[in-house]
Each structure stands twice: as C-alpha cells, then as structure tokens.
Coordinates of C-alpha atoms and ligand atoms in Angstrom, one line a residue:
Chain A
M1 CA -1.8 63.3 18.6
I2 CA 1.8 63.5 20.1
Q3 CA 3.5 60.6 21.9
M4 CA 6.9 60.4 23.3
N5 CA 8.1 57.3 24.9
N6 CA 11.4 57.4 26.9
V7 CA 13.0 59.7 24.5
V8 CA 16.6 60.7 25.1
K9 CA 18.5 63.4 23.1
K10 CA 22.2 63.5 23.7
Y11 CA 23.8 66.4 21.4
P12 CA 27.1 65.5 19.8
N13 CA 28.7 67.7 22.4
G14 CA 27.8 65.5 25.1
V15 CA 24.9 67.6 26.5
V16 CA 21.8 65.5 27.3
A17 CA 18.8 67.7 26.6
A18 CA 16.2 65.0 27.0
N19 CA 16.6 62.3 29.5
G20 CA 13.9 59.9 29.2
I21 CA 10.8 61.9 28.2
S22 CA 7.4 60.2 28.0
I23 CA 4.3 62.2 27.2
D24 CA 0.9 61.8 25.6
I25 CA -0.8 64.8 24.2
K26 CA -4.3 64.1 22.9
K27 CA -6.1 66.0 19.9
G28 CA -7.3 69.4 20.7
E29 CA -5.3 70.0 23.9
F30 CA -3.5 73.2 24.7
V31 CA -0.2 72.5 26.5
Y32 CA 2.3 74.9 28.0
V33 CA 5.9 73.6 28.3
V34 CA 7.7 75.5 31.1
G35 CA 11.1 75.6 32.8
P36 CA 14.2 77.3 33.3
S37 CA 16.7 78.2 30.5
G38 CA 18.6 75.4 29.3
A39 CA 16.1 72.9 30.5
G40 CA 15.4 71.3 27.4
K41 CA 12.1 73.0 26.2
S42 CA 13.3 73.9 22.8
T43 CA 14.8 70.4 22.3
F44 CA 11.4 68.8 23.3
I45 CA 9.9 71.2 20.6
K46 CA 12.4 70.3 17.9
L47 CA 12.0 66.6 18.6
M48 CA 8.3 67.1 17.5
Y49 CA 9.0 68.5 14.0
R50 CA 12.1 66.5 13.6
E51 CA 14.5 69.3 13.7
E52 CA 16.4 66.9 15.9
K53 CA 16.2 63.2 16.0
P54 CA 16.0 61.4 19.2
T55 CA 19.1 59.4 20.5
S56 CA 16.8 56.7 21.7
G57 CA 13.1 56.3 22.2
D58 CA 10.1 57.0 20.0
V59 CA 8.4 60.2 19.0
V60 CA 4.9 59.7 17.4
I61 CA 3.1 62.7 15.8
A62 CA -0.3 62.3 14.2
G63 CA 0.3 58.6 13.7
M64 CA 3.7 59.0 12.1
N65 CA 6.6 57.2 14.0
L66 CA 9.4 59.6 13.4
S67 CA 12.0 57.0 14.2
N68 CA 11.0 55.4 11.0
L69 CA 10.7 58.3 9.1
K70 CA 12.9 58.6 5.9
N71 CA 14.4 62.0 5.2
R72 CA 12.2 62.2 2.1
Q73 CA 9.1 61.7 4.2
V74 CA 9.9 64.6 6.5
P75 CA 7.9 66.9 4.2
Q76 CA 4.7 64.9 4.9
L77 CA 5.3 65.2 8.6
R78 CA 6.0 69.1 8.3
R79 CA 2.6 69.5 6.5
Q80 CA 0.8 68.3 9.4
L81 CA 2.3 70.7 11.7
G82 CA 2.6 74.6 12.0
V83 CA 5.7 76.1 13.8
V84 CA 6.0 79.4 15.3
F85 CA 9.2 81.1 16.7
Q86 CA 10.2 83.7 19.1
D87 CA 12.0 85.6 16.2
F88 CA 9.1 85.2 13.7
K89 CA 11.2 84.2 10.8
L90 CA 9.4 86.3 8.1
L91 CA 11.2 86.8 4.9
P92 CA 11.9 90.5 4.8
R93 CA 11.6 90.9 0.9
L94 CA 8.1 89.5 1.0
N95 CA 5.1 91.5 2.0
V96 CA 2.5 90.0 4.5
Y97 CA 0.4 88.5 1.9
E98 CA 3.5 86.9 0.1
N99 CA 4.9 85.7 3.4
V100 CA 1.8 83.6 4.2
A101 CA 1.2 82.5 0.6
F102 CA 4.8 81.3 0.5
A103 CA 4.0 78.4 2.8
L104 CA 1.5 77.2 0.4
E105 CA 3.3 78.0 -2.9
V106 CA 6.3 75.8 -1.9
I107 CA 4.1 72.8 -1.3
E108 CA 2.6 73.6 -4.8
E109 CA -1.0 74.3 -3.6
N110 CA -3.5 75.3 -6.2
P111 CA -3.2 79.3 -6.7
K112 CA -6.9 79.8 -6.4
D113 CA -7.0 77.7 -3.1
I114 CA -3.8 79.8 -2.0
R115 CA -5.6 83.1 -2.4
K116 CA -8.6 82.1 -0.4
R117 CA -6.8 80.5 2.3
V118 CA -4.2 83.3 2.8
M119 CA -7.1 85.9 3.2
E120 CA -8.9 83.7 5.7
V121 CA -6.1 83.4 8.0
L122 CA -5.0 86.8 7.7
D123 CA -8.6 87.7 8.7
L124 CA -8.4 85.5 11.7
V125 CA -5.1 87.1 12.9
G126 CA -6.6 90.7 12.2
L127 CA -4.2 91.7 9.5
K128 CA -6.4 91.7 6.5
H129 CA -6.0 95.4 6.0
K130 CA -2.1 95.1 6.0
V131 CA -1.5 92.6 3.4
R132 CA 0.8 95.0 1.3
M133 CA 2.9 95.8 4.1
F134 CA 6.5 94.5 4.4
P135 CA 7.9 92.9 7.8
N136 CA 9.8 96.2 8.6
E137 CA 6.8 98.2 8.5
L138 CA 5.0 96.0 11.2
S139 CA 5.0 95.9 15.1
G140 CA 6.6 93.0 16.6
G141 CA 3.0 91.9 17.7
E142 CA 1.9 92.3 14.1
Q143 CA 4.9 90.4 12.7
Q144 CA 4.2 87.4 15.2
R145 CA 0.6 87.2 13.9
V146 CA 1.8 86.9 10.4
S147 CA 4.0 84.2 11.4
I148 CA 1.2 82.5 13.2
A149 CA -1.0 83.0 10.1
R150 CA 1.7 81.5 8.0
S151 CA 1.8 78.5 10.4
I152 CA -1.8 77.6 10.2
V153 CA -2.4 78.3 6.5
N154 CA -2.2 74.8 5.4
M155 CA -4.5 73.7 8.0
P156 CA -2.0 71.7 10.4
K157 CA -3.3 69.4 13.1
V158 CA -0.7 70.7 15.5
V159 CA 0.7 74.1 16.2
I160 CA 4.0 74.1 18.1
A161 CA 5.3 77.3 19.3
D162 CA 8.7 78.1 21.0
E163 CA 8.3 81.1 23.2
P164 CA 6.1 83.0 20.7
T165 CA 5.7 85.9 23.2
G166 CA 9.4 86.0 24.2
N167 CA 10.0 89.1 22.2
L168 CA 6.8 91.0 22.8
D169 CA 5.6 93.4 25.4
P170 CA 2.8 92.2 27.7
E171 CA -0.2 93.8 26.1
T172 CA 0.7 92.5 22.5
S173 CA 1.4 89.0 24.2
W174 CA -2.2 88.8 25.2
E175 CA -3.5 89.5 21.7
I176 CA -1.1 86.7 20.5
M177 CA -2.7 84.3 23.1
N178 CA -6.1 85.2 22.1
I179 CA -5.3 84.2 18.6
F180 CA -3.9 80.8 19.8
E181 CA -6.8 80.2 21.9
E182 CA -9.1 81.0 18.8
I183 CA -7.0 78.4 16.8
N184 CA -7.1 76.0 19.7
S185 CA -11.0 76.3 19.9
R186 CA -11.3 75.2 16.2
G187 CA -9.6 71.9 17.1
T188 CA -5.9 72.5 16.6
T189 CA -3.7 70.9 19.1
I190 CA -1.2 73.7 20.5
V191 CA 2.0 73.1 22.3
M192 CA 3.7 76.2 23.5
A193 CA 7.1 76.6 25.4
T194 CA 6.9 79.9 27.5
H195 CA 8.6 81.8 30.0
N196 CA 5.5 83.9 30.6
R197 CA 4.2 83.5 34.0
E198 CA 1.3 85.7 33.8
I199 CA -0.1 84.2 31.0
V200 CA 0.3 80.5 32.2
N201 CA -1.2 81.7 35.4
T202 CA -4.3 83.3 33.8
I203 CA -5.1 81.4 30.9
R204 CA -5.0 77.9 32.6
K205 CA -4.1 75.0 30.6
R206 CA -2.1 71.7 31.0
V207 CA 1.4 72.7 32.1
I208 CA 4.4 70.4 31.5
A209 CA 7.5 71.5 33.4
I210 CA 10.7 70.3 32.2
E211 CA 14.0 70.5 34.2
G212 CA 17.4 68.9 33.2
G213 CA 15.8 67.2 30.2
L214 CA 13.1 65.6 32.6
I215 CA 9.5 66.1 33.0
V216 CA 9.1 67.3 36.6
R217 CA 5.5 68.2 36.6
D218 CA 2.5 67.6 34.4
V219 CA -0.7 69.3 35.7
Y220 CA -4.0 70.1 34.0
G221 CA -4.8 73.7 34.7
G222 CA -1.5 74.2 36.9
D223 CA 0.3 77.3 37.3
Y224 CA 3.7 78.4 36.1
G225 CA 5.3 77.2 39.3
Y226 CA 8.6 79.0 39.4
E227 CA 9.5 82.1 41.5
G228 CA 10.9 85.3 39.9
Chain B
M1 CA -2.5 55.0 8.7
Y2 CA -0.8 54.0 5.5
E3 CA -1.2 57.0 3.8
M4 CA 0.5 59.2 6.3
Y5 CA 3.6 57.2 5.3
T6 CA 3.5 57.9 1.8
E7 CA 5.8 60.3 0.4
V8 CA 4.9 63.7 -0.9
T9 CA 5.2 63.1 -4.5
T10 CA 3.3 65.3 -6.5
A11 CA 4.3 65.3 -10.2
M12 CA 5.9 68.7 -11.1
K13 CA 3.4 71.0 -12.3
G14 CA 4.0 73.7 -15.1
R15 CA 3.6 76.5 -12.7
T16 CA 6.1 74.8 -10.3
I17 CA 8.7 74.7 -13.3
R18 CA 8.2 78.1 -14.2
R19 CA 8.8 79.2 -10.4
H20 CA 12.0 77.3 -10.4
F21 CA 13.2 79.0 -13.6
R22 CA 12.1 82.4 -12.3
E23 CA 14.0 81.9 -9.0
S24 CA 17.1 80.6 -10.8
I25 CA 17.2 83.5 -13.1
K26 CA 16.8 86.1 -10.1
S27 CA 19.7 84.5 -8.4
L28 CA 22.0 84.9 -11.4
G29 CA 21.4 88.6 -11.3
R30 CA 21.7 88.8 -7.6
N31 CA 25.1 87.0 -7.5
G32 CA 26.7 89.3 -10.0
W33 CA 30.3 89.0 -10.0
M34 CA 30.3 85.4 -9.0
T35 CA 27.9 84.6 -12.0
F36 CA 30.5 86.6 -14.3
A37 CA 33.4 84.7 -13.0
S38 CA 31.8 81.4 -13.3
I39 CA 30.6 81.9 -17.0
S40 CA 34.0 83.3 -17.9
A41 CA 35.7 80.1 -16.5
V42 CA 33.1 77.8 -18.4
T43 CA 33.9 80.1 -21.4
V44 CA 37.6 79.6 -21.4
T45 CA 37.3 75.9 -20.8
L46 CA 34.9 75.3 -23.4
L47 CA 36.6 77.4 -25.9
L48 CA 39.7 75.3 -25.3
V49 CA 37.7 72.2 -25.7
G50 CA 36.2 73.4 -28.9
V51 CA 39.6 74.5 -30.5
F52 CA 41.1 71.3 -29.3
T53 CA 38.5 68.9 -30.7
I54 CA 38.5 70.7 -34.1
I55 CA 42.3 70.3 -34.4
M56 CA 42.3 66.7 -33.2
M57 CA 39.5 65.8 -35.6
N58 CA 41.3 67.4 -38.5
L59 CA 44.6 65.8 -37.5
N60 CA 42.8 62.4 -37.4
K61 CA 41.5 62.9 -40.9
V62 CA 44.8 63.7 -42.1
A63 CA 46.3 60.7 -40.5
D64 CA 43.6 58.7 -42.1
D65 CA 44.1 60.0 -45.5
I66 CA 47.8 59.4 -45.5
E67 CA 47.2 56.0 -44.1
K68 CA 44.9 55.4 -47.0
D69 CA 47.3 56.6 -49.6
V70 CA 50.4 54.5 -49.0
E71 CA 51.2 51.4 -50.8
V72 CA 50.5 47.7 -49.5
K73 CA 53.6 45.7 -48.4
V74 CA 52.9 41.9 -48.8
L75 CA 55.2 39.5 -47.2
I76 CA 55.3 36.3 -49.0
E77 CA 55.4 32.9 -47.1
I78 CA 58.9 31.4 -47.0
I79 CA 58.9 28.1 -49.3
A80 CA 62.2 26.1 -49.0
D81 CA 61.9 24.6 -52.6
P82 CA 63.0 27.3 -55.0
A83 CA 60.9 26.1 -57.9
E84 CA 58.0 25.8 -55.7
A85 CA 58.6 29.3 -54.4
K86 CA 58.9 30.7 -57.8
S87 CA 55.6 29.4 -59.1
A88 CA 53.8 30.4 -56.0
E89 CA 55.0 33.9 -56.0
A90 CA 54.2 34.2 -59.8
K91 CA 50.6 33.0 -59.0
L92 CA 50.3 35.3 -56.0
M93 CA 51.4 38.3 -58.1
K94 CA 49.0 37.5 -60.9
D95 CA 46.2 37.1 -58.6
I96 CA 46.8 40.5 -56.9
K97 CA 47.1 42.0 -60.4
N98 CA 43.7 40.9 -61.1
L99 CA 42.1 42.3 -58.1
P100 CA 39.9 45.1 -58.8
G101 CA 41.4 48.6 -57.8
V102 CA 45.0 47.5 -58.1
S103 CA 47.2 49.6 -60.4
E104 CA 50.8 48.4 -59.8
V105 CA 52.6 45.4 -58.3
V106 CA 56.3 45.3 -57.7
Y107 CA 58.4 42.4 -56.7
S108 CA 61.3 42.7 -54.2
S109 CA 63.4 39.8 -53.2
K110 CA 64.5 39.5 -49.5
E111 CA 68.1 40.3 -50.7
Q112 CA 66.9 43.6 -51.9
E113 CA 65.0 44.1 -48.8
L114 CA 68.0 43.6 -46.7
D115 CA 69.8 46.3 -48.8
L116 CA 67.1 48.6 -48.0
L117 CA 67.4 47.8 -44.2
I118 CA 71.1 48.1 -44.3
E119 CA 70.8 51.7 -46.2
S120 CA 68.6 52.9 -43.4
Y121 CA 70.1 51.2 -40.4
G122 CA 73.7 50.7 -41.1
E123 CA 76.2 48.2 -41.9
D124 CA 75.5 46.3 -38.6
L125 CA 72.8 44.4 -40.3
S126 CA 75.1 43.0 -43.0
L127 CA 75.9 39.9 -40.8
F128 CA 72.3 38.8 -41.7
E129 CA 73.7 38.5 -45.3
Q130 CA 74.8 34.9 -44.5
S131 CA 71.2 33.7 -43.4
N132 CA 68.7 36.3 -44.4
P133 CA 65.7 36.0 -42.1
L134 CA 63.6 38.4 -44.3
N135 CA 60.7 37.4 -46.6
N136 CA 60.3 38.1 -50.4
V137 CA 57.9 41.0 -50.8
L138 CA 55.3 42.5 -53.0
Y139 CA 54.6 46.1 -53.1
V140 CA 51.0 46.9 -54.2
K141 CA 49.6 50.2 -55.0
A142 CA 45.9 50.9 -55.3
K143 CA 44.2 53.0 -57.9
E144 CA 42.5 55.0 -55.6
P145 CA 43.8 56.0 -52.1
Q146 CA 40.5 55.0 -50.6
Q147 CA 40.6 51.6 -51.9
T148 CA 44.1 50.7 -50.1
V149 CA 42.6 49.2 -47.1
N150 CA 40.2 47.1 -49.1
V151 CA 42.9 45.6 -51.4
A152 CA 45.0 44.9 -48.2
K153 CA 42.2 43.1 -46.6
K154 CA 41.7 40.9 -49.9
I155 CA 45.3 40.1 -50.2
E156 CA 45.5 38.9 -46.6
K157 CA 43.0 36.0 -47.5
F158 CA 45.4 34.7 -50.3
D159 CA 47.5 31.6 -49.9
N160 CA 51.3 32.0 -49.2
V161 CA 50.9 35.4 -47.7
N162 CA 52.7 35.9 -44.7
D163 CA 51.6 39.3 -43.5
V164 CA 50.2 42.2 -45.0
K165 CA 51.3 45.8 -43.8
Y166 CA 50.1 49.3 -44.9
G167 CA 50.4 52.7 -43.6
E168 CA 51.4 52.1 -40.0
E169 CA 55.1 53.0 -40.5
K170 CA 54.5 56.2 -42.3
V171 CA 51.7 57.4 -40.0
G172 CA 53.3 56.2 -36.8
K173 CA 55.1 59.4 -36.2
L174 CA 51.9 61.2 -36.9
F175 CA 50.0 59.0 -34.5
S176 CA 52.3 59.4 -31.7
F177 CA 52.3 63.2 -32.2
L178 CA 48.5 63.1 -32.1
N179 CA 48.6 60.8 -28.9
T180 CA 51.1 63.4 -27.1
S181 CA 49.1 66.5 -28.0
R182 CA 45.8 64.6 -27.0
N183 CA 47.2 64.0 -23.7
V184 CA 48.6 67.4 -23.1
G185 CA 45.2 68.7 -24.2
L186 CA 43.3 66.5 -22.0
V187 CA 45.5 67.5 -18.9
L188 CA 44.8 71.2 -19.7
I189 CA 41.2 70.8 -20.2
L190 CA 40.8 68.7 -17.1
G191 CA 42.4 71.4 -15.0
L192 CA 40.2 74.0 -16.5
L193 CA 37.2 71.8 -16.0
F194 CA 37.8 71.6 -12.3
T195 CA 38.4 75.1 -12.0
A196 CA 35.1 76.0 -13.7
I197 CA 33.2 73.5 -11.5
F198 CA 34.8 74.9 -8.4
L199 CA 33.7 78.4 -9.4
I200 CA 30.3 77.3 -10.4
S201 CA 29.8 75.3 -7.0
N202 CA 31.0 78.4 -5.2
T203 CA 28.4 80.6 -6.9
I204 CA 25.8 78.1 -5.9
R205 CA 27.1 78.0 -2.4
I206 CA 26.6 81.8 -2.2
T207 CA 23.2 81.6 -3.5
I208 CA 22.4 78.9 -0.9
I209 CA 23.7 81.0 1.9
A210 CA 22.0 83.9 0.7
R211 CA 18.7 82.2 0.7
K212 CA 19.3 80.4 3.9
D213 CA 16.1 81.7 5.5
E214 CA 13.9 81.1 2.7
I215 CA 15.2 77.3 2.5
E216 CA 14.6 77.1 6.2
I217 CA 11.1 78.1 6.0
M218 CA 10.5 76.0 2.9
K219 CA 11.6 73.0 4.8
L220 CA 9.6 74.0 7.9
V221 CA 6.4 74.1 6.0
G222 CA 6.9 70.9 4.1
A223 CA 8.4 71.5 0.6
T224 CA 10.1 68.5 -0.7
N225 CA 13.7 68.1 -1.1
S226 CA 13.7 68.3 -4.8
F227 CA 11.6 71.6 -4.6
V228 CA 14.1 73.1 -2.6
R229 CA 17.1 71.8 -4.7
I230 CA 15.9 72.2 -8.2
P231 CA 16.1 76.0 -8.6
F232 CA 19.9 75.7 -7.7
V233 CA 20.5 73.1 -10.1
I234 CA 18.9 75.1 -12.7
E235 CA 20.9 78.2 -11.7
G236 CA 24.0 76.0 -12.3
M237 CA 22.7 74.9 -15.8
W238 CA 22.2 78.5 -16.7
L239 CA 25.9 79.1 -15.8
G240 CA 27.0 76.4 -18.1
V241 CA 24.7 77.3 -20.9
L242 CA 25.7 80.9 -20.7
G243 CA 29.3 79.9 -20.7
S244 CA 28.9 77.9 -23.8
I245 CA 27.6 80.6 -26.1
V246 CA 30.8 82.7 -26.7
P247 CA 33.0 79.2 -27.3
M248 CA 30.3 78.1 -29.8
T249 CA 30.1 81.4 -31.6
I250 CA 34.0 81.9 -31.7
V251 CA 34.7 78.3 -33.0
S252 CA 32.0 78.5 -35.6
I253 CA 33.0 81.8 -37.1
V254 CA 36.8 81.0 -37.2
Y255 CA 36.4 77.6 -38.7
V256 CA 34.1 78.8 -41.3
N257 CA 36.6 81.4 -42.3
I258 CA 39.7 79.1 -42.0
F259 CA 37.6 76.6 -44.2
K260 CA 36.9 79.3 -46.8
V261 CA 40.5 80.3 -47.2
L262 CA 42.1 76.8 -47.0
Q263 CA 39.7 74.8 -48.9
P264 CA 40.2 76.4 -52.6
K265 CA 44.1 75.7 -51.9
L266 CA 43.6 72.1 -51.0
N267 CA 41.4 71.4 -54.0
G268 CA 42.7 68.4 -55.6
E269 CA 45.2 67.6 -52.9
L270 CA 45.1 64.3 -50.9
L271 CA 45.2 66.5 -47.9
Q272 CA 41.7 67.8 -47.0
I273 CA 40.2 69.3 -43.8
L274 CA 36.8 68.5 -42.6
D275 CA 33.8 70.0 -44.0
V276 CA 32.1 72.7 -41.9
T277 CA 29.0 70.5 -41.7
P278 CA 28.7 68.1 -39.7
L279 CA 31.8 69.0 -37.8
L280 CA 30.6 72.4 -36.4
Y281 CA 27.2 70.7 -35.4
Q282 CA 29.2 67.9 -33.7
V283 CA 31.6 70.5 -31.7
N284 CA 28.9 72.9 -30.8
A285 CA 26.9 70.2 -29.4
L286 CA 29.8 68.8 -27.4
I287 CA 30.5 72.3 -26.2
L288 CA 26.8 72.9 -25.1
V289 CA 26.6 69.5 -23.7
M290 CA 29.7 69.8 -21.6
G291 CA 28.6 73.4 -20.4
I292 CA 25.3 71.9 -19.0
L293 CA 27.2 69.0 -17.4
I294 CA 29.7 71.2 -15.9
G295 CA 27.1 73.6 -14.6
V296 CA 24.7 70.9 -13.2
W297 CA 27.7 69.0 -11.6
G298 CA 29.0 72.2 -10.0
S299 CA 25.9 73.1 -8.4
F300 CA 25.2 69.5 -7.4
M301 CA 28.4 69.6 -5.4
S302 CA 27.1 72.7 -3.3
V303 CA 23.5 71.4 -3.0
R304 CA 24.9 68.1 -1.7
K305 CA 27.2 69.8 0.8
F306 CA 25.1 72.9 1.9
L307 CA 21.6 71.8 1.6
K308 CA 21.3 68.9 4.0
V309 CA 17.7 67.9 4.0
Ligands
LIG401 N1 22.3 72.0 18.8 C1 22.9 71.8 20.0 N2 24.1 71.2 20.2 C2 24.6 71.1 21.4 N3 23.9 71.4 22.6 C3 22.6 71.9 22.5 C4 22.0 72.2 21.2 N4 20.8 72.8 21.5 C5 20.8 72.8 22.7 N5 21.7 72.3 23.5 C6 21.9 72.3 24.8 O1 20.9 71.5 25.3 C7 20.4 71.9 26.5 C8 19.0 72.3 26.5 O2 18.7 73.4 25.6 P1 17.2 73.9 24.9 O3 16.5 72.6 24.5 O4 17.6 74.9 24.0 O5 16.6 74.5 26.4 P2 15.5 75.6 26.6 O6 14.9 75.8 25.2 O7 14.8 75.1 27.7 O8 16.3 76.9 27.0 C9 21.2 73.2 26.7 O9 22.3 72.9 27.7 C10 21.7 73.6 25.5 O10 23.0 74.2 25.8
LIG402 MG1 14.6 77.5 24.3

C-alpha cells in the first residue's frame, strides 16, 4: 500500500529531514511512527500525501508513483487518503455535520450519498447526537472525532495521522485510539506519528522509529523505546 | 493501475456551479470595503472608457463626413506637346462631366496652381515660375457628399490622370487632433485599468487569505484545482460586472439626452452625430465586456500567486 525507496528530503533551508528512507507498509497494517522532536516524523507523513515532494527517491501510494504525479493528479491521490492532524483543522463556521459533509461536497459527491455517508461515519465516531453543534461547543476529543470522521468519510484506503492525540488528555486519547482500531479492523491501513508512549506500549502494533531522518528501528509489536 | 493515474475530471455539475456562485457572492459581502473600492475603481475606469469611446466615434464620423464633402482634385499627366495636351485635357474633362454623380468640373492651369501656392506659402516659391513643376488640375465636385469617394475612384482609372486627391488636406488637422486625443485617452485609461485590476486582485487576495483554512482542507480531501479556483474567478467577474452598471447607465442616459437636444439643431446640416442605436449597444457591450475582463484578469493574478496548487 505504501512504499518508499531511498527517499531523501532536503528542505530549501538545507535541513535534511529524510535521509534515505525505505519502507514497505502492507494493506491493512497499523503502524506507529515514533522518534524525538525534529526527527522527521511529520516530513515522513507529508511525503505520503504529497504535501512535500521528495528531493530524490520514490514514494508509491496505492499504486501511484508520486514522483510521476502531475499537480493536477494530486486530487486523485488525496481521495485515496484520509489525513488527521494534532490541531483538528475543523472549519469554525460549519457545524459537525457540515464539517464532515464538506469533504464530500468539494469532491462533488452526490447529495443523497453525502447524507448517508456522513451519518454513518458520525455514528462510527459516536457523535451522531451532536451533528448540529459547532466546533467551539465541543471538547478536544470530540473535535478530533469529527476530524477523523471527515478523514474517513470518502472511504480512503489509508488514514495517516500526525500526532492525533497530541492535544488530548490521556483518557480522551484512548477513545480516539479505539476509533482508529475500529477503522483499522475494517481494513483501512493506518499510519500514525505519535509521542504517546503508553499507547504504543499498550496497543502493540508495528513501530517505526525515526531519528535524524533515518529509520533506526522497525519492529512488529514493538515498544515505544525512548526514556522519559 | 492505469485508472489510478487518470485525473479527476468530472464535468461540472449544475449543483457545483450553483455552489461556486453562492460562495463568490458570500465573499463579496464579507469583503465589504474592498469590494466597494474595487467596484468604484472599475466604475471610474469604465465610465471614462465609455465617454471616451462615444466622443471618439462621433469625431470619427465628423471626420468622415467632412472628408466626403470636399471636392476631388485631379492632377493631369504632363504632356510635352501643347496640342496633344489640350485635346487630352478636353477629353478627360468631358469624361469626368459624364460620370454619374458629378455636378461641376473646374479647370485650373499649373500657373494658376502656382499662384495659389505662392499666395499661401509666400514669394519664396516664385523662383519656380521659370520652370513650373506643377500639374494642370481639374477640381471636381460631386452632387452628393457621399458620392465623393466613388467619383474619385472612377477618375483614378481614366487615362492621363497622374493622381487623384480628396479630403486629406482638409481633414488632416482633424485627424491629427483625433490621434492625439486618442493617445492621451488611451494612456489615461490604461493607468486606470491597472489601478482597477490591482484593486481587484487585492480584494481576491483578501478572500483567499480569509479562506485559507477552507482551501487547505479542500485540497487535503482532493478537490480539483479548478474547483478551488473557480469561486475566486467568479468573484472577480462580479466585481467587474457590478462596476460596469453605473457607467452603462450614465453613458446611456447622458447620450440619449445630448442626442435629443442636438439632433433637431443639426437637422439638414452636413455635420451629424451618431444615432443612439446601435452606438449605445456597442458602447455598453464594450463596457460590460471590459468589466468582466478586468475582473477575471484581476482575480486570476491573485489566484495564480496565492493559490499554488
Ligand atoms: N517546511 C520546512 N522547511 C524547513 N525545514 C523544515 C520544514 N519542515 C520541517 N523542517 C525541519 O525538518 C526537520 C524535521 O521536521 P519534522 O518532520 O517536522 O519532524 P518531527 O515531526 O519529527 O518533529 C526539523 O529539523 C525541522 O526543523
Ligand atoms: Mg511533527
């Protein structure tokens, strides 16, 4: 589902945030990406949804080689992916329903399908009863659940998340993890960058550790592996 | 695998178009003052374009009319043998008189012509009296001013005609005045045009910045580039269209009234101003099209700069 082959990313300011990364993530896997701040986790994530282009090397997502991808083909890639962020990125003027529906409206889905799909995913994340509420009326955990709902509403093959629990208290983080596990159990590949040691050590999955733009560890069912 | 590489190219659906229009109109309201400033700039620019176009078109007509009215000057080929010359000139004069539409033909020898020149340009020319380089001339007047050009064209084809001149000298001054005012007007309009485009692109920039988050999410979930761009282009188009309403109204009302006042006074005169139709249709179409172009262009500049997708 996701392959990287000797990927190097050098930012214009000279920082090398990926220094020869090769990886193969199969369909249906659940992968944690761990490592200290500034290690290159976010860059690794951004290379997958082509927020950043590699300086050299190949990134292949769901059969699409991003090196050959023209700008106008990027929408096709993005429709195969769901992306979740630490800061939710909800639109404050839209209510819960509208925030999720927005993702389908702008790709010109059929209104009838939109209604059905939005209610399905809001049910999945447990927010069916709050569809009319606005983001500022929700807790952080609820906001993140809306943003997860939005990321999966067009049934992507892969969900990539950059520290999705970074702004949440521990209890809420577990709820969010339950949702990700549920999504994963339905066959969606999940790649999640995280700092949350407890989660990584408890819900055991494949762990990829990045340091200085290099993969230093790649273990199935591994632990977080860093002290304090 | 091939299907993965195809672009997302859904034909634009009616619902999508409605959405783009809704979004663009919402933006107009949200940008308040910038919208107002942009529309005002377009208004001033287009008002000037309209007034200027109407004046130029009328002056052009006046120049045309004058040109048509003036007599035709026929330069007769120089023939060395006096007897031969005389009979050739007589034949030419007779042929011209027989042309339909000709009312009067007057002969003027090269000596008379030189006298005329000396009268207007001074005694310096009298040295040419020894060997006069001028031609004998026939002055031809048409029955109707509109026939002048036609008559001149026919005379050109006759034997022993060296050259046929009409109008040019008398309307020369008017044409040079027309040229100058056209250039001054164009520079002025160009300056205003850039101001208007600049203001519009600024308004659109503000819209784009205000909707940064929305745009980010649109792109993230796979909206096509044109889906992201079109509302802004439509907003620019609105600015242009709204800016052309006042100029179209003012130009129309003012010209209709001027026409009402002037037309009876000019009745029967050679000098005529252009009829309300089709002039006003043409000028209003020009104003509207320019408004739309200014708007679309202005927003395009911002979209290109601030919507890297
Ligand atoms: N857009 C950018 N321009 C320049 N340098 C960047 C940019 N994004 C990240 N970096 C640098 O690249 C390195 C890796 O950053 P990042 O991928 O965000 O790491 P992490 O997510 O693991 O904290 C850091 O040194 C960071 O400063
Ligand atoms: Mg990061």
